[in-house]
Structure formats: structure tokens, C-alpha cells
Tab-separated table of C-alpha atoms and ligand atoms in Angstrom:
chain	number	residue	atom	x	y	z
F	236	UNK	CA	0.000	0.000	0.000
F	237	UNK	CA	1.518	3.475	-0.789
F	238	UNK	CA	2.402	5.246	2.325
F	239	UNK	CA	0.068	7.982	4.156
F	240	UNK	CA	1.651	11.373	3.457
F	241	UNK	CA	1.666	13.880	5.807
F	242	UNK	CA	2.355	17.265	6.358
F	243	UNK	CA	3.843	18.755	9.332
F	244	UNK	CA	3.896	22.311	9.364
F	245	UNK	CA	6.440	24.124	11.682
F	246	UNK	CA	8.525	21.437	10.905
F	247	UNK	CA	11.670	23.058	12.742
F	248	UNK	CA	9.323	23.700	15.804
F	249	UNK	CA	9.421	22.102	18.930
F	250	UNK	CA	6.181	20.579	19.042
F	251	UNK	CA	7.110	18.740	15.494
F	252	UNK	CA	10.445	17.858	17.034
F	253	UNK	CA	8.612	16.023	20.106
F	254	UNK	CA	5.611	14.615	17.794
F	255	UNK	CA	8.068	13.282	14.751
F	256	UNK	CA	9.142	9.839	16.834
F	257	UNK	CA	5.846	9.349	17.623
F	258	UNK	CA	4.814	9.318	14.536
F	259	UNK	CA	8.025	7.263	13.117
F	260	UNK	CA	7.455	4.894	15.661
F	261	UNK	CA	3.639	3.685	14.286
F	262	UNK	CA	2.057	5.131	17.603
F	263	UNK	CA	-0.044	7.550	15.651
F	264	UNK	CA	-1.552	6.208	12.749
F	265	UNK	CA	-1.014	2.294	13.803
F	266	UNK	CA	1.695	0.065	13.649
F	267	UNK	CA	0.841	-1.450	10.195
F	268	UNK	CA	0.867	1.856	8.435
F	269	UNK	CA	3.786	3.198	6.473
F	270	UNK	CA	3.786	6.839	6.409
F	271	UNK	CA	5.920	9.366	4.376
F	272	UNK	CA	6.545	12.989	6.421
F	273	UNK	CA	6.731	15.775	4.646
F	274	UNK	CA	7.882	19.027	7.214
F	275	UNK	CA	7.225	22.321	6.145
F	276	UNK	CA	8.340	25.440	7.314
F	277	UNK	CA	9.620	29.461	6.132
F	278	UNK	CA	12.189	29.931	4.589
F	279	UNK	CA	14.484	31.532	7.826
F	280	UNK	CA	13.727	28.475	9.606
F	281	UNK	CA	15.385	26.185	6.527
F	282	UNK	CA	18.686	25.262	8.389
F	283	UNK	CA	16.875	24.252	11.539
F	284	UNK	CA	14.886	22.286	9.763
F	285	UNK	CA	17.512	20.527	7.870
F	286	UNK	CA	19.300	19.306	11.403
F	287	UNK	CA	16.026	17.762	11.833
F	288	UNK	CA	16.068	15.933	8.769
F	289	UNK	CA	19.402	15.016	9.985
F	290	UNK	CA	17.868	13.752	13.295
F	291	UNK	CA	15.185	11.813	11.595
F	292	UNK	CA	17.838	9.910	10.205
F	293	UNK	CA	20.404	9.394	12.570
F	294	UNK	CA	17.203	8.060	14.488
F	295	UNK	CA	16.956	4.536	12.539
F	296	UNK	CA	13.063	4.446	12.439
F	297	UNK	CA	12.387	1.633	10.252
F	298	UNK	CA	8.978	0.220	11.476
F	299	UNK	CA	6.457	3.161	10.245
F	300	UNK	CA	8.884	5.827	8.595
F	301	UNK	CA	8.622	5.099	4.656
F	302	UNK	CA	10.725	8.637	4.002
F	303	UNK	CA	10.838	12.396	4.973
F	304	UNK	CA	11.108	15.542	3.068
F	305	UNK	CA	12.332	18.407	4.554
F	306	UNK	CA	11.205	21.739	2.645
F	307	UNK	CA	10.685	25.183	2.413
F	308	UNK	CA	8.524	24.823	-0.520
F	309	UNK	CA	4.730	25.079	0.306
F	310	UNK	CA	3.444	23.158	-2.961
F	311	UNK	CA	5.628	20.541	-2.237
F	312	UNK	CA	5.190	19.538	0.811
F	313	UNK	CA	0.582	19.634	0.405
F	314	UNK	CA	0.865	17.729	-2.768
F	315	UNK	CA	-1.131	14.501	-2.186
F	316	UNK	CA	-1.289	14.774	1.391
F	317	UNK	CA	-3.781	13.024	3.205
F	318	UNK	CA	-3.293	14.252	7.189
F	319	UNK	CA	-2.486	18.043	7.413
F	320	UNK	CA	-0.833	18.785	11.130
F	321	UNK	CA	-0.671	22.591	11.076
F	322	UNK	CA	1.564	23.414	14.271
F	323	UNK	CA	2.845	26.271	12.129
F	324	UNK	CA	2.207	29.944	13.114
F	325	UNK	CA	3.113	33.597	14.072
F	326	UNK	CA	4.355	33.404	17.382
F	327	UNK	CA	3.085	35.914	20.128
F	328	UNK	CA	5.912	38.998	20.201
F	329	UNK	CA	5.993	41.347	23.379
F	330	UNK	CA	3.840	44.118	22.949
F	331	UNK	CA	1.421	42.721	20.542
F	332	UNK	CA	-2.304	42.590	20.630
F	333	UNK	CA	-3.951	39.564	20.937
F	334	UNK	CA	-5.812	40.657	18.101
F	335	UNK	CA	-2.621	41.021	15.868
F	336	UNK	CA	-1.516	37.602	16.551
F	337	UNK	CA	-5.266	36.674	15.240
F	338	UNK	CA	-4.968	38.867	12.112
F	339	UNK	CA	-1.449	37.564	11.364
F	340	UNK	CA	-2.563	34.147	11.654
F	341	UNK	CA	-5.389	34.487	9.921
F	342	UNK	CA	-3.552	35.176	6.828
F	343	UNK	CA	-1.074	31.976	6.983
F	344	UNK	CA	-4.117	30.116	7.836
F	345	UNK	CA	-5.849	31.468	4.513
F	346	UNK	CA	-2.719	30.180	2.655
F	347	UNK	CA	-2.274	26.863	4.640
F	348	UNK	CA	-6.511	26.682	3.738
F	349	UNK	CA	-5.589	27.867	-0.242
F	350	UNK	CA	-2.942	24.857	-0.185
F	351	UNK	CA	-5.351	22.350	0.606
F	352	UNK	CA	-7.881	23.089	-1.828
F	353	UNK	CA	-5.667	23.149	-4.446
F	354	UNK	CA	-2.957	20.114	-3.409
F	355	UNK	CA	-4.095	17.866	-1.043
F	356	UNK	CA	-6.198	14.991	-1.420
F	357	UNK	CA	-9.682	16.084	-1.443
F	358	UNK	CA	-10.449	13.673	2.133
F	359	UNK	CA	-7.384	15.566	3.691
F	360	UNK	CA	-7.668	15.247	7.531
F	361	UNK	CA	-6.739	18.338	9.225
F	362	UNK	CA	-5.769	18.819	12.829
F	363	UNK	CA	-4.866	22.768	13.452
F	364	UNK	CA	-2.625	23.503	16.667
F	365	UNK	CA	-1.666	27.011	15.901
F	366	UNK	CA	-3.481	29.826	18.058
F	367	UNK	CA	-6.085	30.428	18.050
F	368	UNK	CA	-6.950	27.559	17.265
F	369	UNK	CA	-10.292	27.556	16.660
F	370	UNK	CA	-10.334	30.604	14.497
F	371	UNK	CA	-7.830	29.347	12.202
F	372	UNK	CA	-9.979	26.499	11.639
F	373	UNK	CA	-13.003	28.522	10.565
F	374	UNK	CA	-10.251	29.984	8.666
F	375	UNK	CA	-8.851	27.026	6.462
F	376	UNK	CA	-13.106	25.993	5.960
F	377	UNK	CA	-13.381	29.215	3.982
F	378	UNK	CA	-10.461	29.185	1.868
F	379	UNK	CA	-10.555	24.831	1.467
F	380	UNK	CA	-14.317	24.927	0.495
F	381	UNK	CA	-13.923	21.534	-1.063
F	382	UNK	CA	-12.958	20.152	2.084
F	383	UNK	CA	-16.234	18.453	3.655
F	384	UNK	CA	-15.786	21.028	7.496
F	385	UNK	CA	-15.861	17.518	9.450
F	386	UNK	CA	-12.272	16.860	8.228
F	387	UNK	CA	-11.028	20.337	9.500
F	388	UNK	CA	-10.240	19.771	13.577
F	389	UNK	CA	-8.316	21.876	16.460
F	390	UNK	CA	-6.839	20.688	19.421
F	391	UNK	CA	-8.406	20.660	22.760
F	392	UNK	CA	-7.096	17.396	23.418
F	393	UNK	CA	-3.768	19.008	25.482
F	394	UNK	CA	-6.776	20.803	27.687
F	395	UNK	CA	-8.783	17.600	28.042
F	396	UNK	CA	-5.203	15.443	29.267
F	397	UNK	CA	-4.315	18.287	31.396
F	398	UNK	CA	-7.772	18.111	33.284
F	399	UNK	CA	-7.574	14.073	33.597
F	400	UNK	CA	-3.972	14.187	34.686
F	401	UNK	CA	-4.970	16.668	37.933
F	402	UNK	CA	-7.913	14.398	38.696
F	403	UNK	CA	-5.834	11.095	38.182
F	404	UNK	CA	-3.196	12.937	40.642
F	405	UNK	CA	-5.848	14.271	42.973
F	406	UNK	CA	-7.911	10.468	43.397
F	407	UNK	CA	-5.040	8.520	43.548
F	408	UNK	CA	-3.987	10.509	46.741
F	409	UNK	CA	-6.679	10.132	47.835
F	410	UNK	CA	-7.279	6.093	47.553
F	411	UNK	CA	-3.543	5.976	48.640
F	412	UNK	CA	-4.282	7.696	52.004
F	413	UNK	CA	-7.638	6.369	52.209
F	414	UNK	CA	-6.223	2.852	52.170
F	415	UNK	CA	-3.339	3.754	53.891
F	416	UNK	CA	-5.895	4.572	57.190
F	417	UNK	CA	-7.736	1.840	56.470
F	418	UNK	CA	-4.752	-0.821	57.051
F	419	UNK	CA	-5.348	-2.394	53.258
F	420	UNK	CA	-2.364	-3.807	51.470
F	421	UNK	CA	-2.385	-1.753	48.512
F	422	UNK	CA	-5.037	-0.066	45.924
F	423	UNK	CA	-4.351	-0.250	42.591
F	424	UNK	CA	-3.661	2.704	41.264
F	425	UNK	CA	-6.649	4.951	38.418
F	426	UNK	CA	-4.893	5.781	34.653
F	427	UNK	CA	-6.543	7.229	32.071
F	428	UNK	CA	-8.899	4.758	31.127
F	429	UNK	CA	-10.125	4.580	34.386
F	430	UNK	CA	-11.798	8.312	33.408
F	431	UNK	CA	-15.077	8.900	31.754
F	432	UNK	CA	-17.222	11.405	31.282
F	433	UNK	CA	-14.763	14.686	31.194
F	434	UNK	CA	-15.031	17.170	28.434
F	435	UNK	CA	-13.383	20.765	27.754
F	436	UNK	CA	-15.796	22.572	26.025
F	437	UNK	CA	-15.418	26.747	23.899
F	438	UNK	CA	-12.042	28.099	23.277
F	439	UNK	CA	-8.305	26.964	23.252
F	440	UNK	CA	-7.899	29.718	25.998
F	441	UNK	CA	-8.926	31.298	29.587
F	442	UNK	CA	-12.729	31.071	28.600
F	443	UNK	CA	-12.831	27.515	27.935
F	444	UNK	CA	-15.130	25.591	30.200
F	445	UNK	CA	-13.401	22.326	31.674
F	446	UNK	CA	-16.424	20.458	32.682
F	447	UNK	CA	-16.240	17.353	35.231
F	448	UNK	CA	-20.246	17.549	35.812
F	449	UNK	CA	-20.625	13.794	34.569
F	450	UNK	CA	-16.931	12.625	35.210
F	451	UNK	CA	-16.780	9.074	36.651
F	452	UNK	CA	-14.382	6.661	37.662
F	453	UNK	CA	-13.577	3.234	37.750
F	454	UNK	CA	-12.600	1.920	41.227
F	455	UNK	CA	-13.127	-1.918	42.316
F	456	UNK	CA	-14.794	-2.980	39.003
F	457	UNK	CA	-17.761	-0.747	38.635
F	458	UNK	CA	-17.822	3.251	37.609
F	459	UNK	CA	-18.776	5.537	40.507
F	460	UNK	CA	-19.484	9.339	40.921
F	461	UNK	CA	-16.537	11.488	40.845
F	462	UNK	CA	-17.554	12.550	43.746
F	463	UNK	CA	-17.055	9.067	45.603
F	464	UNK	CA	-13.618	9.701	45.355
F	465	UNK	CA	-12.839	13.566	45.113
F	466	UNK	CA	-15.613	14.621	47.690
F	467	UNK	CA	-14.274	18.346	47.772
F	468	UNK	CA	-16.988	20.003	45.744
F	469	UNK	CA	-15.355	23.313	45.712
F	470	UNK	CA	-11.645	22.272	43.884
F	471	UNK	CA	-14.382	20.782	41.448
F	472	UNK	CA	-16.069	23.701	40.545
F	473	UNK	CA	-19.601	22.063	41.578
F	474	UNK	CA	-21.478	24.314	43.891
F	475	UNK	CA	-22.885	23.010	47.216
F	476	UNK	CA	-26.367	24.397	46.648
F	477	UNK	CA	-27.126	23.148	43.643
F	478	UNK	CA	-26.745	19.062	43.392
F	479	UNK	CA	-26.592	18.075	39.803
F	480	UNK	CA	-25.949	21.553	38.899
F	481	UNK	CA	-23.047	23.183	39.838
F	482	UNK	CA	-20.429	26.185	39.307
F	483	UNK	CA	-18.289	24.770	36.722
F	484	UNK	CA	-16.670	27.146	34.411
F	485	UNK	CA	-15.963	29.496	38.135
F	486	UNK	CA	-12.317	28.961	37.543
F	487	UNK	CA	-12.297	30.148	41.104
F	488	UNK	CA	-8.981	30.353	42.846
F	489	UNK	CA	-7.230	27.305	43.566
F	490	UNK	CA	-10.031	25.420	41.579
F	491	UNK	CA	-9.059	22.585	39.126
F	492	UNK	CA	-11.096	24.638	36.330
F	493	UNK	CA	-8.488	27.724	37.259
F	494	UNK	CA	-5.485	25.047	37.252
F	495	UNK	CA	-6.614	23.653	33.733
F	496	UNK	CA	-6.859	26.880	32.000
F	497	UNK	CA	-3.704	27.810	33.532
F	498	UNK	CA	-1.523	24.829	32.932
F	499	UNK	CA	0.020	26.322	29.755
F	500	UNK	CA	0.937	29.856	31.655
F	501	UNK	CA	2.586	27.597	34.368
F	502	UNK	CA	4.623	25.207	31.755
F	503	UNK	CA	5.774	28.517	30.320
F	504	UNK	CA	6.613	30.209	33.689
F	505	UNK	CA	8.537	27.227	34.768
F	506	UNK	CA	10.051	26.040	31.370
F	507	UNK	CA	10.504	28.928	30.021
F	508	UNK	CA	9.152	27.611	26.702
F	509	UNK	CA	5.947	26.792	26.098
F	510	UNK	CA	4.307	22.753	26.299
F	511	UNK	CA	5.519	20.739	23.655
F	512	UNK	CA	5.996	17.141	25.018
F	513	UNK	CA	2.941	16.925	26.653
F	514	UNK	CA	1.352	19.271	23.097
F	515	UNK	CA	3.077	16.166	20.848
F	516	UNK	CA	1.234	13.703	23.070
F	517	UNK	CA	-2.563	15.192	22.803
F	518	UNK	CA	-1.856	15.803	18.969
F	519	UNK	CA	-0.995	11.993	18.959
F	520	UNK	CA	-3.889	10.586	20.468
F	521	UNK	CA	-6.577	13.028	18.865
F	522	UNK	CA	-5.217	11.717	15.648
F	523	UNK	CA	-4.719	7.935	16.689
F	524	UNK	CA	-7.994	8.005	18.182
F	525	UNK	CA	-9.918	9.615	14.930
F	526	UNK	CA	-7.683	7.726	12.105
F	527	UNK	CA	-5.625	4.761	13.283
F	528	UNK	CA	-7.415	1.226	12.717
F	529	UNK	CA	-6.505	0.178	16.170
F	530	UNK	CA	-8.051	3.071	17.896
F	531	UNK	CA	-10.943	4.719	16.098
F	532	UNK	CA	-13.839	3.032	16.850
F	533	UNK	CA	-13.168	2.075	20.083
F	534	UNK	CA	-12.414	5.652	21.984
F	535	UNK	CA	-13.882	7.177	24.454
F	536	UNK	CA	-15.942	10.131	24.437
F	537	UNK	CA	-13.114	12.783	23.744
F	538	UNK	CA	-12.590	16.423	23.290
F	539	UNK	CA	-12.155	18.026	19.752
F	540	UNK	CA	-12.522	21.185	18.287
F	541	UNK	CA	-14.573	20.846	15.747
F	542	UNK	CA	-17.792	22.683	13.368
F	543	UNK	CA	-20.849	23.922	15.130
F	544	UNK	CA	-22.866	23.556	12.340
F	545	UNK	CA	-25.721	20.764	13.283
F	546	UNK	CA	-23.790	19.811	16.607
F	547	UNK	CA	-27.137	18.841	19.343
F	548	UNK	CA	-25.793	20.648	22.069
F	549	UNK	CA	-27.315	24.254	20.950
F	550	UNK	CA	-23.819	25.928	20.780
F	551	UNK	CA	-24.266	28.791	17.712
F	552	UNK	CA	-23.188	27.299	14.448
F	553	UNK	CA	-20.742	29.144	12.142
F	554	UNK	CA	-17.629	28.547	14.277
F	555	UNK	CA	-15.382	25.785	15.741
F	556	UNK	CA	-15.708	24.632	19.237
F	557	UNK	CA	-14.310	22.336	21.863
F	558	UNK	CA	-17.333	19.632	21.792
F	559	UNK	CA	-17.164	16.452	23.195
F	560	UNK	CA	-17.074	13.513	20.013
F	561	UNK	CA	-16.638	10.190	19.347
F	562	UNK	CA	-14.420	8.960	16.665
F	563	UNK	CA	-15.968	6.214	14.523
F	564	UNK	CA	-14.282	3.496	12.668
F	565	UNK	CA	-13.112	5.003	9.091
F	566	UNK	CA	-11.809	8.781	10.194
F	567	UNK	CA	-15.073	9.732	10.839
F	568	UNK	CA	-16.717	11.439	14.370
F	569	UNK	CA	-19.631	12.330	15.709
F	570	UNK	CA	-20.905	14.509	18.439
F	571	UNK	CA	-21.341	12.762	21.610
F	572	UNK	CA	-25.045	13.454	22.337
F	573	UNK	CA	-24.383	11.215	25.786
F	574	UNK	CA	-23.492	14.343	27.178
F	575	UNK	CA	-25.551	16.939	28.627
F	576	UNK	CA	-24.902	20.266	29.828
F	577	UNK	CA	-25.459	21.789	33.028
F	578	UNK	CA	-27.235	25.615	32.996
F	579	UNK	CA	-23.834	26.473	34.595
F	580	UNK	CA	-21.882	24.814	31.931
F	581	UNK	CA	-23.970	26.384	29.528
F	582	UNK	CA	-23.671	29.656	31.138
F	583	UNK	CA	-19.919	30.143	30.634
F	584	UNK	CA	-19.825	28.246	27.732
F	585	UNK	CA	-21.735	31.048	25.984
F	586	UNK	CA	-19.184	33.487	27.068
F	587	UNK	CA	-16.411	31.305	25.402
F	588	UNK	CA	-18.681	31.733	22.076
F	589	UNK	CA	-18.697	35.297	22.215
F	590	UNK	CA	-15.160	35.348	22.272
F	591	UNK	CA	-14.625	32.225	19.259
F	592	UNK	CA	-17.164	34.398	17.886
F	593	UNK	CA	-15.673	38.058	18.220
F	594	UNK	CA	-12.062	35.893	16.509
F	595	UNK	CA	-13.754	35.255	13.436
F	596	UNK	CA	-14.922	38.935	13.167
F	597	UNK	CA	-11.519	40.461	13.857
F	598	UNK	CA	-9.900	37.446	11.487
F	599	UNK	CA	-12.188	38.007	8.682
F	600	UNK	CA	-11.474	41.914	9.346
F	601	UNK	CA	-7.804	41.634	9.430
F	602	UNK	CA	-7.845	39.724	5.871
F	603	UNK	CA	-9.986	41.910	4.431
F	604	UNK	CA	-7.554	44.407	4.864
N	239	NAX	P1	7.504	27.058	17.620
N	239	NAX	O1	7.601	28.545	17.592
N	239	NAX	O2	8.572	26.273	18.277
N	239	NAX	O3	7.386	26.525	16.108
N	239	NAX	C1	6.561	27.110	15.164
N	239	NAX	C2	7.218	26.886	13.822
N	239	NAX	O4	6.293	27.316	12.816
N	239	NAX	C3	8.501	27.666	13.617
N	239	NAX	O5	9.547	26.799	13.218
N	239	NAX	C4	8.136	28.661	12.520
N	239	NAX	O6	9.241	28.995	11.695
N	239	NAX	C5	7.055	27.881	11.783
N	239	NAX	N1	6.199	28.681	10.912
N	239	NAX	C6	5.766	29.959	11.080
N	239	NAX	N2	5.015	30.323	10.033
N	239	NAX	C7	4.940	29.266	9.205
N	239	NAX	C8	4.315	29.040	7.961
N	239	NAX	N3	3.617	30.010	7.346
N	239	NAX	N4	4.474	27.847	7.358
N	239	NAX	C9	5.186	26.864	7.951
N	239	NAX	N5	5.819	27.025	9.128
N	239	NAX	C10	5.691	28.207	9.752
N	239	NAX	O7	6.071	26.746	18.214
N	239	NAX	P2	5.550	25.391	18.871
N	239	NAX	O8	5.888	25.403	20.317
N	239	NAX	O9	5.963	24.250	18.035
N	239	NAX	O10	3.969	25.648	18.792
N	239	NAX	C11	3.284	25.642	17.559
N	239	NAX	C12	1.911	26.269	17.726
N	239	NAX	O11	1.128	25.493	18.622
N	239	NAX	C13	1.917	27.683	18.300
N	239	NAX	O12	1.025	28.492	17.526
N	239	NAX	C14	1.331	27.508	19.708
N	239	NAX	O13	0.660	28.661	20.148
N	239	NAX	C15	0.377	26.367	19.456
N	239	NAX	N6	-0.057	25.597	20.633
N	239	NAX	C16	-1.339	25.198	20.658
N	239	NAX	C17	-1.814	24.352	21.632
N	239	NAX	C18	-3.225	23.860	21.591
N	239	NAX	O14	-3.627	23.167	22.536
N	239	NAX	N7	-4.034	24.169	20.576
N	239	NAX	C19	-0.949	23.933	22.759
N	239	NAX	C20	0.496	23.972	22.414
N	239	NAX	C21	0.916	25.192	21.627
N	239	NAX	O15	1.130	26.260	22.499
């Protein structure tokens, strides 16, 4: 079978350079499935990029890795290609408006949107990581009108992992200590797929709405309440007058929903770049979830950002949003109408759609201009 070509854009980055052994090792797109890379970036980033040809290389990864080309030239690198991971962007300067960095991404997004129409395969599958996100997905839909919308996604999937790993860290304290006063010989400790029910919906940014409303786990063979094991109601975000209900989307201090939307200011403050490992890692499972044979199918619900149009959860249509989805067998996905929102969820979530909504005004602005 002829290898699945991809396209990597910001190449030279440091996101690509943490997701390119993922994908050379078959842990993205399956085992069985021989992919050729192409990575793509400007023209000042060309020698940085070729030391990461040379990596690739000096690597050895045989199993999944049919070839790489490393280029500067756009055409080139979208001809044929059938997964699109768009990590390339205008990076935030000091000084600048947030609503530059939207109108300067808007316009590589209109070219990176022009370059699909025009040179990918016409079932491209798109993930977009460059901020904002969202936006630049609306973005690619207008300028890759071929492209059926369902194929053009964002990531929430770094906001999602964040929110299970500081619930994972926070139960598994507390079954430690619980069993630890309790005399028991050990408790097995929760992973991810001992999580259900979590969803980030609204922007890639401080309005999204991390949502643990309907979040259960799995503890001694059966799925309880998150509140069975995390009992504080407050770190949750749920208010204590309103059972059922709640005060997600608060973000108040201290709270996990302030913590989530936070985690990438904290990576930076302490890094002193921004998330990439953990970034590589959520790009690889929202893709290995929605296309590899293994996984699709058989995935939880997850989060994506994906079109409003026709989703069942009333969010406006016209834009992209952090939904919760399920990825069917084929590279296909569908909203995950399993979930329901609370009137707090909903609440916040509409303020998050002002502001996805307000981006596409000020991007369709700035490229009008
Ligand atoms: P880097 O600055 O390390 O890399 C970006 C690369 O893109 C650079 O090599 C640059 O030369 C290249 N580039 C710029 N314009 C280009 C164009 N027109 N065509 C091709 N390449 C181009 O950023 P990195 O840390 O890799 O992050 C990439 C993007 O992910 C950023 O926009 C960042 O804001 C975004 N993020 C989004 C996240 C999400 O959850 N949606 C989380 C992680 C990340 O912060």
C-alpha cells in the first residue's frame, strides 16, 4: 500500500520535534501503516529544519517511517497529502495585541486553507494547533471549500489530558491515604482509562469551560461518581447548593477549572518555553484516536474542536468549538449526544462563544484588509 503522506507544518518547531518519533514509531496512525513525512516550514527556519532531517535519520526508524522531506517549498510539501498537522504559526511577540496575533494568523491560515484546496487529497484530515486555534480552523473551511468542514479539527485534546492528569493525581492521593488509614495492602492505582465522562468545552484559551459535571471513575470494578472519590466540591467547581448543577466554568482560585486553564501559563513560567511534550502527546492521540485502525472506533468520548454547524448541544453554528465527540471506525466522528450540559456549563460556555465568535470577526477583518 503506498504510504500515508503527511504534512507537518512548523517542521523546525518544537512541538514537530517532540511529535516526529511518535509518529516514526507507528504510535499515531497504527503500527501497520507506512507513512511518508513531509515538514514544512519558512524559509528563515530552513537550516533548523535541515538538522532535523538530519535527526530523523540518525534516528533509525524503520517500522512506520517510509521517508521524509524536509522543505521550504509550500506546494511541495501539500501535494497529495492526506493528514495536514498545522503546528505552524506567528508566534506571540511582546507588545502585541492579541488581536494582531489573530490577524497575522489568519492570513497563513488562509494560505495553509488555499494549499489544501488546491494540493491535497480532497479527504485531507486536518488537525490545526496554531493559536487560536479555533479561528484558524473557521479559517482554512473558507479558503478549502472543497474540504467536507468535518475533516477540518483543532486541538483541545492538550486541555482535556491536562484536566484528567490533575484528577488522576488528585484520586489517587486520595485512595492511597484512604487505604493507607484503612490498614489495606495496597489499591491499585486509576490511569486514564479509568476516566469517563470529562469534556473541555469553547475556546483553546482562559474562557474555555473544563467540565467534570458527569466525570466518573472506575474503582473496584464498577464506575462511581466522581464525587465518591474527590468529595471536595469546591476544587471541582460544583457548587454546594445546587446538586446536579453546579459552578463549573468558576475557575475560582485554587479550583481545578483555574489550574486547567492555567496549565500552559505555568509550563511557560517554569520552562521557560511553552508545552511541547505533553502538546506532541494530545496531537498523537486526537489523531490515533480519529484515524488509526486500532483506535478509532473504540475511543472514548473525547474532546475536539470541531464545526458547530448541526452539533445537538445548541452551541451557535458558524464557528469551531471544543465539543465532546466520538471517533468512529473510518476517520469519521460524531458529536457525543451522551453528554448533557449543566445551565452552569452552559452559562460560561456562551461566554467562550462570544469570544470564538468576536475571533472570526476580527480574522475576517484583518484579511480583508
Ligand atoms: P515554535 O515557535 O517552536 O514553532 C513554530 C514553527 O512554525 C517555527 O519553526 C516557525 O518557523 C514555523 N512557521 C511559522 N510560520 C509558518 C508558515 N507560514 N508555514 C510553515 N511554518 C511556519 O512553536 P511550537 O511550540 O511548536 O507551537 C506551535 C503552535 O502550537 C503555536 O502556535 C502555539 O501557540 C500552538 N499551541 C497550541 C496548543 C493547543 O492546545 N491548541 C498547545 C500547544 C501550543 O502552544
Amino acid at each position: 500500500m503506498a504510504p500515508l503522506r503527511v504534512v507537518i507544518t512548523g517542521g523546525a518547531g518544537q512541538i514537530a520535534y517532540s511529535l516526529i518519533p511518535l509518529i516514526a514509531r507507528g504510535l499515531v496512525f497504527g503500527p501497520d501503516v507506512k507513512v511518508h513525512l513531509r515538514l514544512l516550514d519558512i524559509p528563515p527556519a530552513a537550516n533548523a529544519l535541515a538538522g532535523v532531517a538530519m535527526e530523523v535519520q540518525d534516528s533509525l526508524f524503520s517500522t512506520a517511517l517510509e521517508g521524509v522531506l524536509a522543505t521550504t517549498n509550500e506546494v511541495e510539501a501539500f501535494t497529495g497529502a492526506q493528514v495536514a498537522i498545522l503546528l505552524g504559526g506567528f508566534p506571540r511577540r511582546p507588545g502585541m495585541e492579541r488581536w494582531d496575533l489573530i490577524g497575522k494568523n489568519a492570513g497563513i491560515m488562509k494560505r495553509m486553507g488555499e494549499l489544501l484546496e488546491t494540493y491535497a487529497s480532497p479527504n485531507c484530515k486536518v488537525v490545526v494547533v496554531a493559536n487560536p486555534a479555533q479561528t484558524n480552523c473557521y479559517i482554512l473551511s473558507i479558503y478549502a471549500p472543497s474540504l467536507p468542514r468535518k475533516n477540518i479539527t483543532s486541538l483541545s485534546r492538550l486541555d482535556h489530558d491536562r484536566m484528567i492528569g490533575m484528577l488522576l493525581h488528585e484520586a489517587n492521593s486520595r485512595l492511597i491515604s484512604a487505604s493507607v488509614s484503612n490498614g489495606s495492602e495496597c489499591v491499585r492505582r486509576l490511569t486514564a482509562a479509568d476516566v469517563r465522562g470529562a469534556c473541555i468545552w469553547g475556546n483553546h484559551s482562559n474562557s474555555q469551560v473544563p467540565d467534570v459535571s458527569a466525570v466518573e471513575f472506575f474503582v473496584d470494578g464498577r464506575w462511581v461518581p466522581i464525587e465518591s472519590v474527590i468529595p471536595d466540591r469546591t476544587w471541582l467547581g460544583l457548587s454546594n447548593s445546587l446538586p446536579g448543577g453546579g459552578n463549573i466554568g468558576a475557575g475560582t482560585e485554587g479550583s481545578l477549572v483555574e489550574a486547567v486553564r492555567k496549565r500552559g501559563a505555568a509550563v511557560l513560567a517554569a520552562r521557560k518555553l511553552s508545552s511541547a511534550m505533553s502538546a506532541a502527546n494530545a496531537i498523537a492521540e486526537h489523531l490515533s484516536d480519529w484515524l488509526s485502525p486500532e483506535k478509532s472506533g473504540h475511543s472514548p468520548a473525547v474532546s475536539m474542536g470541531v464545526t458547530t454547524d448541526g452539533n445537538p448541544f445548541g452551541v451557535s453554528e458558524g464557528i469551531f468549538s471544543s465539543l465532546p465527540v466520538r471517533c468512529t471506525l473510518g476517520g469519521d466522528w460524531n458529536y457525543d449526544e451522551g453528554f448533557s450540559m449543566t445551565d452552569d456549563v452552559r452559562r460560561h460556555l456562551e461566554a467562550s462563544v462570544v469570544e470564538l465568535e468576536d475571533e472570526k470577526a476580527t480574522a475576517l477583518e484583518m484579511l480583508e484588509k
